[in-house]
mmCIF file of C-alpha atoms and ligand atoms in Angstrom:
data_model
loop_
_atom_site.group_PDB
_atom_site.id
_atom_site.type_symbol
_atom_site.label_atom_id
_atom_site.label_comp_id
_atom_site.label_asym_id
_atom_site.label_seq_id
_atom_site.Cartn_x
_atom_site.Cartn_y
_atom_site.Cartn_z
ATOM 1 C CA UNK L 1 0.000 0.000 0.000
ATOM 2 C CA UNK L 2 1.062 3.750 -0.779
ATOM 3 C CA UNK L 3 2.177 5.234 2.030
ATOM 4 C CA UNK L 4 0.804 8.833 3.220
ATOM 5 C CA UNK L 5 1.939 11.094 5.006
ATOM 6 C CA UNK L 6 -0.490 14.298 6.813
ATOM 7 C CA UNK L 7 0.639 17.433 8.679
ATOM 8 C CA UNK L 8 -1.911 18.167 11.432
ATOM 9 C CA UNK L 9 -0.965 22.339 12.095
ATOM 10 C CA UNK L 10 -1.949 22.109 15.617
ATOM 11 C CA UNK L 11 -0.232 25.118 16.449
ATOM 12 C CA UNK L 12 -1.911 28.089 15.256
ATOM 13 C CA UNK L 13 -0.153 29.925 12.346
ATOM 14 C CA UNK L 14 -1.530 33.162 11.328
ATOM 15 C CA UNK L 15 -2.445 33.447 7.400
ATOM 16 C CA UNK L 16 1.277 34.997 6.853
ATOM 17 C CA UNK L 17 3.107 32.349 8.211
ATOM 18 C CA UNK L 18 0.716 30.045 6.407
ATOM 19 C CA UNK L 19 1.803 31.918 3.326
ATOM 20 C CA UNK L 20 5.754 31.481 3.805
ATOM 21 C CA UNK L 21 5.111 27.517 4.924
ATOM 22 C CA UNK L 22 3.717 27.466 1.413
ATOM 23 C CA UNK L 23 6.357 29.627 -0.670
ATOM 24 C CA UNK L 24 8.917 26.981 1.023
ATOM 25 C CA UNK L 25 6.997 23.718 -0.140
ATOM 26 C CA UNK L 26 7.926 22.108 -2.378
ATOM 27 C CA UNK L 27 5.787 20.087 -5.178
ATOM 28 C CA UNK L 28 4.666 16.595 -3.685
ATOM 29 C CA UNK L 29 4.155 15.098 -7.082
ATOM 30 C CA UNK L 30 2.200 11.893 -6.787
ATOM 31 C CA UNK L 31 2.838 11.394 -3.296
ATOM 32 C CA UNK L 32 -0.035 11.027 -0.611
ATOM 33 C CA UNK L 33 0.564 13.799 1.149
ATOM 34 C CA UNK L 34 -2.346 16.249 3.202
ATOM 35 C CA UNK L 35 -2.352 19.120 4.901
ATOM 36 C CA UNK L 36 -4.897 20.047 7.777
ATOM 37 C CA UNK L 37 -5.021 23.624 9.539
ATOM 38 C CA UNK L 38 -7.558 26.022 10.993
ATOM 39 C CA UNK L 39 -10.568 26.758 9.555
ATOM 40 C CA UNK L 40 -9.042 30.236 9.262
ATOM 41 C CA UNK L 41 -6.287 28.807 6.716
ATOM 42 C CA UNK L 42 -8.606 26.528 4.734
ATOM 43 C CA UNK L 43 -9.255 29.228 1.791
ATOM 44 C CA UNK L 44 -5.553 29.689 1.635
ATOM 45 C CA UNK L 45 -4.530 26.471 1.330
ATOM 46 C CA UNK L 46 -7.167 25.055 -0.327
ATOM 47 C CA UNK L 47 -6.163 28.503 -3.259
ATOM 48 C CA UNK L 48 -1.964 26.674 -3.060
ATOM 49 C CA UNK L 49 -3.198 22.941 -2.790
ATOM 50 C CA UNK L 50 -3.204 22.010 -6.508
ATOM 51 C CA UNK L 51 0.148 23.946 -7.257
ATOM 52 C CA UNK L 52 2.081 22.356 -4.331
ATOM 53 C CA UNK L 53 -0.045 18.633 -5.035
ATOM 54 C CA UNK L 54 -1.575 18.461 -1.435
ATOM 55 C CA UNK L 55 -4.721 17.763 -0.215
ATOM 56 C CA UNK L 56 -6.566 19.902 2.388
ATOM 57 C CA UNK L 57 -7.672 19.194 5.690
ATOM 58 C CA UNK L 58 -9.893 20.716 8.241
ATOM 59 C CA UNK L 59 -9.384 19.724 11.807
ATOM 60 C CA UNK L 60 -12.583 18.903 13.027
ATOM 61 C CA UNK L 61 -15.982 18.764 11.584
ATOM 62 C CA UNK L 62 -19.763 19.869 13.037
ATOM 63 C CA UNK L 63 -21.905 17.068 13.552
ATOM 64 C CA UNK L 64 -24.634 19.067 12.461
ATOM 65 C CA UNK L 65 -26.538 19.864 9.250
ATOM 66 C CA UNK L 66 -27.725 22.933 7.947
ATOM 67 C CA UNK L 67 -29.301 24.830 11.024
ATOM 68 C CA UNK L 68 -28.744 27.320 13.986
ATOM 69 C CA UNK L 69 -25.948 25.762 15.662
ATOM 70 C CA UNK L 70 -24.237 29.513 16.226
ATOM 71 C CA UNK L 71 -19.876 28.857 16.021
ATOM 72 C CA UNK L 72 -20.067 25.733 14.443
ATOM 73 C CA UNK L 73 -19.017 25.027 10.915
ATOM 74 C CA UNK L 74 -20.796 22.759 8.506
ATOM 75 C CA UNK L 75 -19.497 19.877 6.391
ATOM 76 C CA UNK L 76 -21.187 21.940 3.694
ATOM 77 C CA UNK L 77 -19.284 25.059 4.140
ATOM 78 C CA UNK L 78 -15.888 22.950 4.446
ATOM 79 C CA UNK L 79 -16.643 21.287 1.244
ATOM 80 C CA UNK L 80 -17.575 25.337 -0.149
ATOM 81 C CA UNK L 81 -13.704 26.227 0.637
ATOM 82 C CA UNK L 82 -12.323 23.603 -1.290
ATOM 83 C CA UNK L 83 -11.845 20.815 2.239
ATOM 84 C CA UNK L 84 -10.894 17.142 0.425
ATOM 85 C CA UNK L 85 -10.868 15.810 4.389
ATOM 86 C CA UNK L 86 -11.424 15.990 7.920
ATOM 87 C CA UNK L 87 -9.859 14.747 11.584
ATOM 88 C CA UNK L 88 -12.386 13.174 13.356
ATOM 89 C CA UNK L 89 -11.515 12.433 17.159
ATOM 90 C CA UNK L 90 -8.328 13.828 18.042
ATOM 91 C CA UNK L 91 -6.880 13.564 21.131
ATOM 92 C CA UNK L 92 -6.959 17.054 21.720
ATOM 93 C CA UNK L 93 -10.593 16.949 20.641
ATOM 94 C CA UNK L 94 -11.227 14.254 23.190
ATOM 95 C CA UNK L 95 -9.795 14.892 25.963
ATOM 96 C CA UNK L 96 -9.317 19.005 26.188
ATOM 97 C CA UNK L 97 -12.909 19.458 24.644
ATOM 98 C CA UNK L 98 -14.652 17.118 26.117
ATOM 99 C CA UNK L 99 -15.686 15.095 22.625
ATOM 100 C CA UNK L 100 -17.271 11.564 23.828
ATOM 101 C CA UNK L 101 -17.321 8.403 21.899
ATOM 102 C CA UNK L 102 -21.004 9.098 20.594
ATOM 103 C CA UNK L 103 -20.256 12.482 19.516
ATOM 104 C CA UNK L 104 -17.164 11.399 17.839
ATOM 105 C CA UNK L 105 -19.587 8.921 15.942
ATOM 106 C CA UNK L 106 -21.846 11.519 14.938
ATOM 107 C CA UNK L 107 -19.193 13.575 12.974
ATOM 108 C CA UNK L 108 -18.339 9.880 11.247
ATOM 109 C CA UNK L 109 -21.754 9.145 10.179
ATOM 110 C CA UNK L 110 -21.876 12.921 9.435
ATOM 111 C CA UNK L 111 -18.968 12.877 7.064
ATOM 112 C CA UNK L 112 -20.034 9.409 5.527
ATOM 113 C CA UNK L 113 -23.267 11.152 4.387
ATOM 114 C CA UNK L 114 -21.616 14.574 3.454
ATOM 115 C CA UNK L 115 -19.358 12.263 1.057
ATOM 116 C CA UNK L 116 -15.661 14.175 2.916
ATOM 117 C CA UNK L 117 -12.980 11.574 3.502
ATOM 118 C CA UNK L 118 -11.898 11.585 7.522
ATOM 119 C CA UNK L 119 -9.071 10.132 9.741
ATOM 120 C CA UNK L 120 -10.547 8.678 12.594
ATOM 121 C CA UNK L 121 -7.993 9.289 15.533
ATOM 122 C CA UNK L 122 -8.128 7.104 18.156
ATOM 123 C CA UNK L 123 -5.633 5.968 21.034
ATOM 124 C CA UNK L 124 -5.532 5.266 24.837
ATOM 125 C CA UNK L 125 -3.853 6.874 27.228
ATOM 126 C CA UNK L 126 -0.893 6.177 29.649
ATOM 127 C CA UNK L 127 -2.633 4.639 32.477
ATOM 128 C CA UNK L 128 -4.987 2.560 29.783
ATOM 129 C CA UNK L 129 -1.689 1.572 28.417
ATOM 130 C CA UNK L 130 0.004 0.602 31.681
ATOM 131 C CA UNK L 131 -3.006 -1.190 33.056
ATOM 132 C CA UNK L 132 -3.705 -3.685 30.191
ATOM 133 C CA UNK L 133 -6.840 -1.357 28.782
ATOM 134 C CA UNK L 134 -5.271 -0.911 24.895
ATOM 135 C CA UNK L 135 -7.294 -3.447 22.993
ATOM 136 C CA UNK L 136 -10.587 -2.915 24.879
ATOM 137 C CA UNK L 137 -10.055 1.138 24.502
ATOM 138 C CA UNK L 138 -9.431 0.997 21.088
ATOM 139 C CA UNK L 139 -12.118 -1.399 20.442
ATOM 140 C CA UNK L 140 -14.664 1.018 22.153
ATOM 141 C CA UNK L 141 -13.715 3.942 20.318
ATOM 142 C CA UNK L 142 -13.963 2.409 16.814
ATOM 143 C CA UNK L 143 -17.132 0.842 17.573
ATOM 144 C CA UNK L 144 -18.793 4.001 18.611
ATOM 145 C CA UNK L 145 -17.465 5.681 16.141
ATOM 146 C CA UNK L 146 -18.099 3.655 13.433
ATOM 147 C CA UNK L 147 -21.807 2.649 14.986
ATOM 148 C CA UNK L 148 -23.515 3.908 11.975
ATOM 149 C CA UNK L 149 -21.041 3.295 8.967
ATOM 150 C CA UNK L 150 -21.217 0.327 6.221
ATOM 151 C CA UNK L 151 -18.747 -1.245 4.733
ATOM 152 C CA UNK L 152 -18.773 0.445 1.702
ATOM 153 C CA UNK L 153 -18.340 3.528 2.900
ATOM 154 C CA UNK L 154 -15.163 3.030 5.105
ATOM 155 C CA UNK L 155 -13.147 3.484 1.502
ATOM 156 C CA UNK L 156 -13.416 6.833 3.237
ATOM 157 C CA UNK L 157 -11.864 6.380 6.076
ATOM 158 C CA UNK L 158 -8.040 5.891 7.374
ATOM 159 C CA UNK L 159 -7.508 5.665 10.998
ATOM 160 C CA UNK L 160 -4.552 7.657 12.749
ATOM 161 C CA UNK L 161 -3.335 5.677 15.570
ATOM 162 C CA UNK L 162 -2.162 8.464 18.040
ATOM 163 C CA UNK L 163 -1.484 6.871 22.359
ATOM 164 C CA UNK L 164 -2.525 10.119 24.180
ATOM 165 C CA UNK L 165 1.432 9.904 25.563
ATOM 166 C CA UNK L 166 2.963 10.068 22.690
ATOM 167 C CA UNK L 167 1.141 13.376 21.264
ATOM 168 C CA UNK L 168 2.589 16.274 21.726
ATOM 169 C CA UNK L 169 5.557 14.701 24.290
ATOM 170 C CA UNK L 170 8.418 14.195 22.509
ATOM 171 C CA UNK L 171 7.994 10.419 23.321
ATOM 172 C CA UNK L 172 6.746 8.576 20.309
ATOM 173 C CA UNK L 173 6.008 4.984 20.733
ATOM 174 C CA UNK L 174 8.383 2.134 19.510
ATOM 175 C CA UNK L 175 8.140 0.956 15.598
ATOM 176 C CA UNK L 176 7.419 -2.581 17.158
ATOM 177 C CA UNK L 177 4.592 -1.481 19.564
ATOM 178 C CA UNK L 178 2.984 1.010 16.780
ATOM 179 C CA UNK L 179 3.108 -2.483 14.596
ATOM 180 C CA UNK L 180 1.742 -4.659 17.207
ATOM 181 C CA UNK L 181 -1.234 -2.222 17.800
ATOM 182 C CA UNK L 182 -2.090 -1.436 14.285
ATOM 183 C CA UNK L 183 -2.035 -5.407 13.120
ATOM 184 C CA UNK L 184 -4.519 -5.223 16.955
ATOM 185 C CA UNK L 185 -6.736 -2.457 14.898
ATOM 186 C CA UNK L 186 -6.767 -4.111 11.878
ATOM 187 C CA UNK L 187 -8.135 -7.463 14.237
ATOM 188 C CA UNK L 188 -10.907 -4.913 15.346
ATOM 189 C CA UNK L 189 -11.736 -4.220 12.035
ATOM 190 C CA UNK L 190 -12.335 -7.422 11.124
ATOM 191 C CA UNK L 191 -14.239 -8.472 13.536
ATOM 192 C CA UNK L 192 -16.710 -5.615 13.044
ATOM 193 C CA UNK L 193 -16.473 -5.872 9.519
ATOM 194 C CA UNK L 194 -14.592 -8.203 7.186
ATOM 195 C CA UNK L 195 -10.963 -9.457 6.446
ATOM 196 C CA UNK L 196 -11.225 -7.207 3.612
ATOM 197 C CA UNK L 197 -11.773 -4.134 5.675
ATOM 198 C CA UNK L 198 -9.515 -4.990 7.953
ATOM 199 C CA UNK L 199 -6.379 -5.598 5.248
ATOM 200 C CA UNK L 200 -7.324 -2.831 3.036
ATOM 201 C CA UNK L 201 -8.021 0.336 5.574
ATOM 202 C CA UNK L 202 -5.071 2.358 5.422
ATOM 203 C CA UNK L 203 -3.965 3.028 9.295
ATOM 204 C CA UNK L 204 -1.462 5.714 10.066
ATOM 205 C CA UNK L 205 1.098 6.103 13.286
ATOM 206 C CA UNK L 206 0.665 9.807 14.806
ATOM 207 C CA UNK L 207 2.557 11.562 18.143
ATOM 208 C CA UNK L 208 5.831 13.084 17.930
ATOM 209 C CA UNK L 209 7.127 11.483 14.552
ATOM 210 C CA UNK L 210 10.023 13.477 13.880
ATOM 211 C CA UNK L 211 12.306 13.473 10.636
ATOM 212 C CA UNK L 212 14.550 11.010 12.542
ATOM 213 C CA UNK L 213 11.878 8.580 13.711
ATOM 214 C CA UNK L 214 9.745 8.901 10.569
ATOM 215 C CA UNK L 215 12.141 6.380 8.586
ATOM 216 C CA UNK L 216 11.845 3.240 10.575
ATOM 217 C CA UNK L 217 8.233 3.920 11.992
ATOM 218 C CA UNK L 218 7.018 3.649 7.596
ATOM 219 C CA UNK L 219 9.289 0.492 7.527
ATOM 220 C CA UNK L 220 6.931 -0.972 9.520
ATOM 221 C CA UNK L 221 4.955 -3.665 7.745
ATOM 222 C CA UNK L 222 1.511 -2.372 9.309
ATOM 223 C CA UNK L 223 2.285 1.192 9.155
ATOM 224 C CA UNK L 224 0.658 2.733 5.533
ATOM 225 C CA UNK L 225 1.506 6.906 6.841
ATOM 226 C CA UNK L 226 2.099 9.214 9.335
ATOM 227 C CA UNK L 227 0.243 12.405 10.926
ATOM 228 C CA UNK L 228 2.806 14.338 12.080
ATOM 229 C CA UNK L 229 1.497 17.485 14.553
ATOM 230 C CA UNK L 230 4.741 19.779 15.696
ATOM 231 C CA UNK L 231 7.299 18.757 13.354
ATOM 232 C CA UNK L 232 5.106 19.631 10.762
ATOM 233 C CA UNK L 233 5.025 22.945 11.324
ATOM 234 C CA UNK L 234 8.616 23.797 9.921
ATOM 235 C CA UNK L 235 8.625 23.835 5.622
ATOM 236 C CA UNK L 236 12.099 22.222 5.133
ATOM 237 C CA UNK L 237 11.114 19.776 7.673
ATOM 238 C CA UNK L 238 8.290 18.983 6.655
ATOM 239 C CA UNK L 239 9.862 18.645 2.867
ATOM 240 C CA UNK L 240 12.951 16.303 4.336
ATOM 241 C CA UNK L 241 9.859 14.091 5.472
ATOM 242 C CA UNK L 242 7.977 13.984 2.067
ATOM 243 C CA UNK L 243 10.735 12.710 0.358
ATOM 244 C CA UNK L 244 10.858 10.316 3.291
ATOM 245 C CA UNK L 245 7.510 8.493 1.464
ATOM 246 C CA UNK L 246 7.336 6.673 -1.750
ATOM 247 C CA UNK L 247 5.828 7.911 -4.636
HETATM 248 P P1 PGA H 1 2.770 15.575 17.497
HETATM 249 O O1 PGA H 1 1.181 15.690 17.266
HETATM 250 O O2 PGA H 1 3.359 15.050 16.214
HETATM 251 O O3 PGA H 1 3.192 16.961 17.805
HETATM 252 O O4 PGA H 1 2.973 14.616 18.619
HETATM 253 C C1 PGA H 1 0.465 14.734 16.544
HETATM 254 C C2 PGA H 1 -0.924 15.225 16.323
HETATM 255 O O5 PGA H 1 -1.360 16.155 17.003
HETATM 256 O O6 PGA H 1 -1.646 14.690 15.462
#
């Protein structure tokens, strides 16, 4: 499988610094490669996504419809500013605002019926980790989250495999652990699903890949990308890491 490889801008950049990030980019080509930002940036990258060869992400999506649901922003209005795909259940997302397991299923089955591709993040945390709970946390938040979705409409989907710990901490987890728990998601898969599902659903490794780790976490057998949140931020970085992925 091609690997991929998505920049999750986390930190917010202002529209000029979004501008110079893109000036310093350089062409992808016919590599998998996605950007997602702030709903302030979308317009701006979504007016430099076919020149650089990128695809454009927003960071989280409104499980609501058309209606008067005053600050949120509608899958309709992403798709408006040129969005090819969404986050859906981000750490951050989870556990600073609160998002449950239902909710994060609504803005799946959302999505699914908007037609918007989505990475489903999911991941436990450091006591779930320590105290046996990865398999049974992981299995809770795909099953909520993919309560309402059929199988034909997961070609939407890639999951980003992102342990709480790791996000954000400088401590990414082992290649052989992110291999061990991916092949664990892909078991998940099938057993809500089909083989099928479950060999063909592209599932990424996220939290603190760096340009030195990114190497031998893709060598991985069960590894088909990367979202990559802080080291993403820098252009030339972020360029040293594209070339990092096949074409
Ligand atoms: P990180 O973030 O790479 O800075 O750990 C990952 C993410 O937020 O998706």
């Amino acid at each position: 499988m091609k690997k991929s490889l998505y920049a999750n801008w986390k930190m917010h950049k202002t529209k000029r610094e979004a501008e110079s990030f893109f000036a310093e980019l350089n062409h992808v080509g016919h590599k998998s490669v996605g950007v997602a930002c702030s709903f302030t940036l979308l317009e701006t990258l979504a007016l430099h996504a076919p020149r650089l060869g990128v695809t454009v992400g927003a960071q989280t999506i409104s499980e609501y419809g058309h209606g008067a649901f005053t600050g949120e922003v509608s899958a309709t209005q992403l798709k408006d500013v040129g969005v090819d795909f969404v986050l859906i259940g981000h750490s951050e997302r989870r556990h600073l605002f609160g998002e449950s397991d239902e909710k994060i299923g609504k803005k799946v089955e959302r999505a699914i019926c908007e037609g918007m591709d989505f990475l489903l993040c999911i991941g436990e945390t450091l006591e779930e980790r320590e105290n046996g709970h990865t398999e049974s946390v992981l299995k809770r938040q795909m099953e909520a989250a993919l309560e309402s979705a059929l199988e034909d409409q997961l070609k939407r989907m890639k999951i980003a495999y992102e342990p709480v710990w790791a996000v954000g901490t400088g401590k990414a987890a082992s290649p052989k652990m992110i291999d061990e728990t991916h092949e664990l998601i892909r078991q998940v898969l099938k057993e809500i699903y089909t083989e099928e599902v479950g060999d063909r659903t592209p599932i990424l490794y996220g939290g603190s890949v760096t340009v030195d780790n990114l190497e031998e976490i893709l060598a991985e057998s069960n590894v088909d990308g990367a979202l990559v949140g802080g080291a993403s931020l820098d252009a030339l970085n972020f360029n040293q890491m594209i070339q990092m992925i096949e074409d």
